[in-house]
Coordinates of C-alpha atoms in Angstrom, one line a residue:
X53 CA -30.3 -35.2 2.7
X54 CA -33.6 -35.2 1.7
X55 CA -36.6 -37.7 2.8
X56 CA -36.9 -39.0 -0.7
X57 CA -33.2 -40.4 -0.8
X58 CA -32.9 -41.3 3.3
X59 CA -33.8 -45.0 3.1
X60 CA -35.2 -47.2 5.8
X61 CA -36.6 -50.7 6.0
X62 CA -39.8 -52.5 4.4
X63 CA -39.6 -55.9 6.0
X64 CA -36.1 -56.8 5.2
X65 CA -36.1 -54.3 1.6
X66 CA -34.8 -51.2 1.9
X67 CA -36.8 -49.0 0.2
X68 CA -36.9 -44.6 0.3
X69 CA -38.2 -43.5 3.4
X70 CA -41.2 -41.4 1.6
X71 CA -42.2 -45.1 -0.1
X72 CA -42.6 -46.5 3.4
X73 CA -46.2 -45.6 3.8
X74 CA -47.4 -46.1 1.0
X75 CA -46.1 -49.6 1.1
X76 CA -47.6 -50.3 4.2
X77 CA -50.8 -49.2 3.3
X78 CA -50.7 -51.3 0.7
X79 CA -50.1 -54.8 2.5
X80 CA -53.2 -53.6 4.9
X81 CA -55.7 -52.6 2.0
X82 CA -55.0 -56.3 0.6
X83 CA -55.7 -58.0 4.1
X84 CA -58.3 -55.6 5.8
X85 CA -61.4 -57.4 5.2
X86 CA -60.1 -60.7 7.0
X87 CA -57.7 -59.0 9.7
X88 CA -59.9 -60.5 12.3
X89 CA -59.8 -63.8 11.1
X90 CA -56.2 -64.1 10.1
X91 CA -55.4 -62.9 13.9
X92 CA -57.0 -65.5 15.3
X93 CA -55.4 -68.1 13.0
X94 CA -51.9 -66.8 13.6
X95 CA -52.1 -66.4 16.7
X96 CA -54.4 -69.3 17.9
X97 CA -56.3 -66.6 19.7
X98 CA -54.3 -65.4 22.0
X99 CA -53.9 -61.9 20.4
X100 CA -56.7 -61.5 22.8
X101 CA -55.0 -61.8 25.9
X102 CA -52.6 -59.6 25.3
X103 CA -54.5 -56.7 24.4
X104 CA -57.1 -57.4 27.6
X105 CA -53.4 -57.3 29.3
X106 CA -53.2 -54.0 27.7
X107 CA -56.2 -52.4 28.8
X108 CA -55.6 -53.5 32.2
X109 CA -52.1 -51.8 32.2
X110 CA -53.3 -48.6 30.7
X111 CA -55.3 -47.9 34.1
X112 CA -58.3 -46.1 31.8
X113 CA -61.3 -44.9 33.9
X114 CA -64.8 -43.3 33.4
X115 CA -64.6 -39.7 31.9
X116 CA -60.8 -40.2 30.6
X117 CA -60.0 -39.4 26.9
X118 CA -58.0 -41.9 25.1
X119 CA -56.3 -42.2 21.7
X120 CA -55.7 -45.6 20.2
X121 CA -53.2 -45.3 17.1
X122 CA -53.1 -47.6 14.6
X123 CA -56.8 -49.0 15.9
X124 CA -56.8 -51.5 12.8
X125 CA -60.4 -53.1 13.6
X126 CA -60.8 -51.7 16.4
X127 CA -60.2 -54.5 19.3
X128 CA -58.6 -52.2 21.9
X129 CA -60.9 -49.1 21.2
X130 CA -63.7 -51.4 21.9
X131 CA -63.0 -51.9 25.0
X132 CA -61.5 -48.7 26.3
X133 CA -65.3 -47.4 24.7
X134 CA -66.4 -49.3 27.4
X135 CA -64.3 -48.1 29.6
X136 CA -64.4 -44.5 29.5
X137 CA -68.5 -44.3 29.4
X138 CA -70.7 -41.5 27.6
X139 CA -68.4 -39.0 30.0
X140 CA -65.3 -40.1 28.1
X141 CA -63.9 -40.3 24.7
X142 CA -62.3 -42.6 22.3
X143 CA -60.2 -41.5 19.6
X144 CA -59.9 -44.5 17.0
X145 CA -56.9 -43.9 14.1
X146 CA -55.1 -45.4 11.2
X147 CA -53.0 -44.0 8.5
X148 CA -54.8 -46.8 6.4
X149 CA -58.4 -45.8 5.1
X150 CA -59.8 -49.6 4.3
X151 CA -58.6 -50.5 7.9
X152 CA -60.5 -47.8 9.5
X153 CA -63.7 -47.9 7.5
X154 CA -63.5 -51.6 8.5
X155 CA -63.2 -50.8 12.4
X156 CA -65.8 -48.1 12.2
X157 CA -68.5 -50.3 11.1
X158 CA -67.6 -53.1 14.1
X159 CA -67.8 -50.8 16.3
X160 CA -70.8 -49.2 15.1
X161 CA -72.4 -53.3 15.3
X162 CA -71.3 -53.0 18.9
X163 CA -73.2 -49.8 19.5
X164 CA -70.0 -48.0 20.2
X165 CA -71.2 -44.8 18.2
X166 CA -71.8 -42.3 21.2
X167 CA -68.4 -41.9 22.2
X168 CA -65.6 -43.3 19.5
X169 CA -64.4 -40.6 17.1
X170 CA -62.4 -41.1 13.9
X171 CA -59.4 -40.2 12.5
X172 CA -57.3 -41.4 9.5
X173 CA -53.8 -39.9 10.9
X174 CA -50.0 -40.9 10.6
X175 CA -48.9 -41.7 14.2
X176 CA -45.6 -39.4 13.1
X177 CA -47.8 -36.0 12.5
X178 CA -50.1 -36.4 15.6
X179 CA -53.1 -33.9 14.4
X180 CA -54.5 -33.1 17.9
X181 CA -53.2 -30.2 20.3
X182 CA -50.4 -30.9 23.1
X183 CA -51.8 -32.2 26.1
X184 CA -55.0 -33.7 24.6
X185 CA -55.4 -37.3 25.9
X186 CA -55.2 -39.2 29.4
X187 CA -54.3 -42.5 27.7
X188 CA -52.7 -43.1 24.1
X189 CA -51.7 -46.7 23.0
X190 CA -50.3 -48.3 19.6
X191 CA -51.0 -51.9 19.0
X192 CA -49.2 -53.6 16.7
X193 CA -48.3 -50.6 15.1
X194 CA -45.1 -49.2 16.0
X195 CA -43.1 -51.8 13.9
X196 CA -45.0 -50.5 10.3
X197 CA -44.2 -46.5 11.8
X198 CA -41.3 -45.1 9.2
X199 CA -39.9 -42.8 11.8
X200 CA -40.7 -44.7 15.4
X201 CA -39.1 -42.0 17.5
X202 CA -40.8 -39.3 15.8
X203 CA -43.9 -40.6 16.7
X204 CA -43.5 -41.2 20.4
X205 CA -42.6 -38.0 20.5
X206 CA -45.5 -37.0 19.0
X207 CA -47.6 -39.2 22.0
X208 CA -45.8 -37.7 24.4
X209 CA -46.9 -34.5 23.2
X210 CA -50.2 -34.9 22.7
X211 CA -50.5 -36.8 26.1
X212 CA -51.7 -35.1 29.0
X213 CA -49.3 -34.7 32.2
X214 CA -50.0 -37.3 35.0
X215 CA -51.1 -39.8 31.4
X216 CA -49.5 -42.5 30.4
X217 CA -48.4 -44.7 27.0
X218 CA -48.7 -48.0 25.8
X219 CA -46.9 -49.7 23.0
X220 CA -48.3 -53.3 22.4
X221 CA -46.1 -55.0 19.6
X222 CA -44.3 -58.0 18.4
X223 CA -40.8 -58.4 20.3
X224 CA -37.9 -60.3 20.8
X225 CA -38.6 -64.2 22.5
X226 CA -36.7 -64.6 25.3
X227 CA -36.3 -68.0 25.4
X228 CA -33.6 -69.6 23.1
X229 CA -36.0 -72.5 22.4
X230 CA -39.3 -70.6 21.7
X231 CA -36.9 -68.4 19.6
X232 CA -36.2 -71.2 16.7
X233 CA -39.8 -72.7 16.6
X234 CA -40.7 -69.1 16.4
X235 CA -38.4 -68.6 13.3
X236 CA -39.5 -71.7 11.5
X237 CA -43.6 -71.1 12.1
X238 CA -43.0 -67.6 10.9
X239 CA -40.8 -67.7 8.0
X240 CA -42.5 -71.2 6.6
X241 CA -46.0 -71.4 8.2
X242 CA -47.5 -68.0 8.6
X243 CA -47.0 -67.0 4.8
X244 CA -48.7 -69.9 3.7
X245 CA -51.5 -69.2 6.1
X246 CA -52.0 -65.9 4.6
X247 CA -52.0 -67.0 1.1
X248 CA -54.1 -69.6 1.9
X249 CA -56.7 -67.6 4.2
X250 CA -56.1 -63.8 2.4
X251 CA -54.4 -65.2 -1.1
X252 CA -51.4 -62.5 0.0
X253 CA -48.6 -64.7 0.9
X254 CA -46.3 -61.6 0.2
X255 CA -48.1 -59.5 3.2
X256 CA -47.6 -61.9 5.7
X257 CA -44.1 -62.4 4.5
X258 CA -43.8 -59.1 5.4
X259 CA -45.3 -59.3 8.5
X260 CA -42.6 -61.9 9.9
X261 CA -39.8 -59.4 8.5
X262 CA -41.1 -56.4 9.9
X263 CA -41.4 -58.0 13.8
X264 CA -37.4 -59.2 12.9
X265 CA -36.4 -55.3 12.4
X266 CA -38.4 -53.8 14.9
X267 CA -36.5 -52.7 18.1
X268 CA -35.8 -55.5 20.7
X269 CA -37.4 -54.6 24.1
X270 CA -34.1 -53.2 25.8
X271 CA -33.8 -50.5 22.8
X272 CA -37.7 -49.6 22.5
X273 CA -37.6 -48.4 26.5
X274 CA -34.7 -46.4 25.6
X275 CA -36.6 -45.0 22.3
X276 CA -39.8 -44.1 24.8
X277 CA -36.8 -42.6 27.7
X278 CA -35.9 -40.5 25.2
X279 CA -39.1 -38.9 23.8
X280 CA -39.3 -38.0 27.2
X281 CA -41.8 -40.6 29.4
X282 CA -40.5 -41.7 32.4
X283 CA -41.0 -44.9 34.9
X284 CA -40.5 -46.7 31.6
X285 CA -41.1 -50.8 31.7
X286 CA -41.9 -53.2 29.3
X287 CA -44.2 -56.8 30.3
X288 CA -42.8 -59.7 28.1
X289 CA -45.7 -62.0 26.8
X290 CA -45.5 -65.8 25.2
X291 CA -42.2 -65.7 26.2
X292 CA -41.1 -62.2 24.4
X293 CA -42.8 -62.9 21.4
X294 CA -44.7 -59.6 22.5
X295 CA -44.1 -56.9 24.8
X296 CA -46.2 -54.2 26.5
X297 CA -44.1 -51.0 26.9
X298 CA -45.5 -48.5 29.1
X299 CA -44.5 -45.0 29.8
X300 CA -45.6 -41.8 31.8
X301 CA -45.9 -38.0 31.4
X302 CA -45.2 -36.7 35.1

């Protein structure tokens, strides 16, 4: 069967998997320019915890070369820029052109120019040579990927033995409690924040559909098992409401 006729989900649509990307492209070109802003407002700041949580997992050094998929405005790139020094290298991606446009100029206003390269990509078709990259991460990415497995196989290809993974994302709450308020502040709440902040109550809509479809954390280590990463483990955060999944190349 070909692409065109295979379907797959858009939130809770299901739509033909070649229309996926364009979809999602679309949601991020109507919210780019206040992605910052809305993070902060959905997730009362705390976004920022988790990806310092990130960084600290990923174990990234002076020298090391790093790819961050799906880079968005750039909040983990910054930092691994920092990281890595004028030795190192920073690889900053999205498949969406207004979302990386907007990340390249903050980082360029953080003086990050010397060592942050850019690269519109899909995370599926990994354009860089096998073995390429001590480090790759994906935050908040994964769930808007039309063929997740496809593209951690593609990180584990392009990352470099002894390297390791790191999928930040939305998960599944693991507290029955925290799981209804979640339910009722994302389905009710969080649209009307978007419309209100973005005038796109339809993208964040989207958002809270997306996170429901994506795999829970059980089924994601099993995804990254079998592109082929071992010492697989995942770090619930907020109670599950995001999870850090790591892997390695040995």
């Amino acid at each position: 069967m070909s692409e065109q006729h295979e379907e797959t989900h858009f939130g809770y649509r299901k739509v033909a998997k070649d229309q996926k990307a364009d979809l999602v492209r679309g949601v991020f070109d109507s919210v780019a320019s206040r992605y910052d802003l809305m993070n902060d407002l959905m997730s009362f700041g705390v976004h920022r915890l988790w990806k310092r949580f990130a960084v600290e997992l990923s174990g990234v050094h002076a020298g090391q070369q790093v790819l961050d998929l799906a880079s968005g405005t750039g909040d983990l790139a910054d930092r691994f820029s920092g990281l890595v020094g004028p030795e190192g290298l920073v690889v900053m991606t999205d498949i969406n052109a207004n979302m990386l446009v907007t990340g390249r100029d903050r980082m360029l206003d953080h003086g990050r120019a010397g060592n942050v390269g850019y690269a519109q990509v899909n995370a599926e078709q990994l354009p860089f040579p096998d073995n390429s990259f001590d480090c790759i991460t994906i935050g908040f990415g994964l769930r808007n990927v039309t063929d997740k497995q496809k593209a951690l196989n593609a990180m584990y290809a392009a990352l470099r033995p002894g390297g390791r993974a790191l999928v930040l994302e939305f998960s599944k709450p693991v507290i029955k409690p925290l799981e209804k308020i979640y339910d009722l502040y994302s389905f009710s709440l969080l649209p009307k924040i978007g419309k209100l902040v973005t005038r796109d109550e339809d993208s964040y809509r989207y958002l809270a559909e997306s996170i429901r479809m994506h795999p829970d954390q059980e089924t994601l280590r099993g995804m990254m098992e079998e592109a082929g990463f071992e010492n697989c483990d995942y770090h619930n955060l907020t109670g599950g409401i995001v999870a850090i999944h790591r892997g390695f190349k040995l």
